[in-house]
Amino acid sequence: MKSAIASDQDAIEVERLRVLRSFDILDTDPDQAFDDVMLLAARICDAPVGMVSLAVGDRQWFKAQAGVDVSDIGQASAFCQSAMLRPGVTQVCDASLDPQFADHPLVTGPTGFHFYAGAPLIDDQGLALGALCVFGTRPRPEGLNETQLMTMDVLARQVMALMERRRALYERRRSDEAATAAVEAALLVTEKLAESDARLQAIADSMPQMVWSSRPDGHHDYYNARWYAFTGAAEGSPLGDAWGEMIHPEDQERARATWRTSLDTGEPYEMEYRLLHHTGDYVWTLSRAMPIRNAAGVVTRWFGTGTDIAEIKRLELAKALLSQELSHRIKNIFAVISALLALSARQYPEAGAFATAARNRIAALARAHEFVRPQTESTRPSRDGTTLHAFLRDLLLPYDDEAAHPRVVVSGDDADFDDQAATPVALLFHELATNAAKYGALSVPGGRVTLTTLQQGERYAMTWQERGGPSLNGTPEGTGFGASLLALSVEGQLGGTLERVWAPEGLKVSADIPVTALTPRRAATQST
């Protein structure tokens, strides 16, 4: 009986490793999307260390990590494996008192971890692949609150959604390679069509993609067996120009117009549309075609393929819905805090002015949240026409409550602003403003901050200067999560350099980035 159980466990482990490798993620370079989720988990849980860990046989591999030396993170496997064995978020409130971890090097060693929370990464088969986890250096007897627990659970699902997207893109890449090979094979066979038409038919029918051909005028005169099997049309029946009738009515004009443009210009054809399936449903399909030219450069034929991309579309929709859910829940936190302040102000009228100012700051923070929340193409707010200075003033509004004598002054060279730069810029200056409000110039009534921007050729310099705050006594020892976040925003995401000077009169932070990091990028291809 024991050997049978062991055999079942071995089979499960083999399947788990097979599924894990199918994501094409192991031993890959750092990925900003995973880093963002990990950093958000650490920030919301108020923890200095975050990780995205995957269990690979007898070793633990980390797709994302921050706040700890690389040489130390390998020892975190015992904690992460513990989280993988339980549903929900596993918490170790004080590892020094836990018999399982009291003697662990991460607890007794220089890292001095006492608190741990981990949410398992579960695939759609129920297999535990790893964990999203955070560490803290002080005991937390109360553990995480309800919002933090919910966020860890939601973000763990977000990690799985990112992994699913990687798998879909990996499979699509393989499919595209197969489609390219199919077209190349079709081109090769076409050159000898007169003597090997049967060979062409056999090759095309063996392809997993739908293969089709048309005359230079766009009249379709050939489909392979896969196309007939997919659509349910009578095998061997050419549709000529009526192929468009099998496309979803909402996509027909767009598909026909793009096809006409390719016929007129000879440019390759590419279009995503919903094609009628033999079940009666419409299925998302990626259609591509390349022209065949004679020695004079005249198009003599078109060869194309159609690929079922329904699963990729489903994963994109799932990611968008998850992003919207997470953002909605975070914005609800702002709304609840604002409502509590309003209730308190009615109960204590003497605090009305304070409550109003606090609510204004919370409202401004909620607006800034729109820039730093997880975004997809469908959820990203339009920022057409927004300049960098307008964005910075909106972001820093919660820290500037003196209209007559602003405490935060933005000046210098303004610039057009790109949506894709919003997140790292917002994270950079939100972190600086938060620290200034806690410990720096904005923590005392007379403190001031100047934020100066200057374009110098192909570089753009942004200087944050604090004055009038508590006197500084040199560079602080060590670097924490905030320092890592600043470096990640400027060096990792914007491709620039970051310099900090701890002068007695106040902190000075200089960020030097390429102008192209802020330049708006326009879509190079027609939206589908």
PDB file of N, CA and C in Angstrom, residues 72 84 127 130 144 215 226 347 379 505 520:
ATOM      1  N   ASP A  72      20.850  34.903  -0.005  1.00  0.00           N
ATOM      2  CA  ASP A  72      20.022  34.454   1.122  1.00  0.00           C
ATOM      3  C   ASP A  72      18.708  33.816   0.709  1.00  0.00           C
ATOM      4  N   MET A  84       2.806  26.186   0.204  1.00  0.00           N
ATOM      5  CA  MET A  84       2.255  25.412  -0.909  1.00  0.00           C
ATOM      6  C   MET A  84       1.370  24.256  -0.428  1.00  0.00           C
ATOM      7  N   LEU A 127      -2.825  22.037  -8.936  1.00  0.00           N
ATOM      8  CA  LEU A 127      -1.441  21.733  -8.588  1.00  0.00           C
ATOM      9  C   LEU A 127      -0.765  22.972  -8.012  1.00  0.00           C
ATOM     10  N   GLY A 130       4.084  26.999  -6.573  1.00  0.00           N
ATOM     11  CA  GLY A 130       4.982  27.874  -5.836  1.00  0.00           C
ATOM     12  C   GLY A 130       4.193  28.748  -4.891  1.00  0.00           C
ATOM     13  N   LEU A 144      -1.778  39.516   9.335  1.00  0.00           N
ATOM     14  CA  LEU A 144      -2.301  40.433   8.325  1.00  0.00           C
ATOM     15  C   LEU A 144      -3.763  40.718   8.582  1.00  0.00           C
ATOM     16  N   ARG A 215      -6.475  34.130 -55.768  1.00  0.00           N
ATOM     17  CA  ARG A 215      -5.914  34.729 -56.974  1.00  0.00           C
ATOM     18  C   ARG A 215      -5.501  36.170 -56.675  1.00  0.00           C
ATOM     19  N   ARG A 226      -8.160  21.207 -42.994  1.00  0.00           N
ATOM     20  CA  ARG A 226      -8.385  21.799 -41.673  1.00  0.00           C
ATOM     21  C   ARG A 226      -9.413  22.909 -41.732  1.00  0.00           C
ATOM     22  N   GLN A 347     -19.406  63.842  14.193  1.00  0.00           N
ATOM     23  CA  GLN A 347     -19.448  63.552  15.627  1.00  0.00           C
ATOM     24  C   GLN A 347     -18.614  64.559  16.417  1.00  0.00           C
ATOM     25  N   THR A 379      -8.022  48.615 -19.653  1.00  0.00           N
ATOM     26  CA  THR A 379      -8.324  49.357 -18.426  1.00  0.00           C
ATOM     27  C   THR A 379      -7.486  50.613 -18.286  1.00  0.00           C
ATOM     28  N   GLU A 505      21.052  70.374   4.878  1.00  0.00           N
ATOM     29  CA  GLU A 505      19.840  71.173   4.700  1.00  0.00           C
ATOM     30  C   GLU A 505      18.660  70.371   4.152  1.00  0.00           C
ATOM     31  N   PRO A 520       5.643  60.073 -25.907  1.00  0.00           N
ATOM     32  CA  PRO A 520       4.451  59.261 -26.205  1.00  0.00           C
ATOM     33  C   PRO A 520       4.696  58.342 -27.379  1.00  0.00           C
TER      34      PRO A 520
END
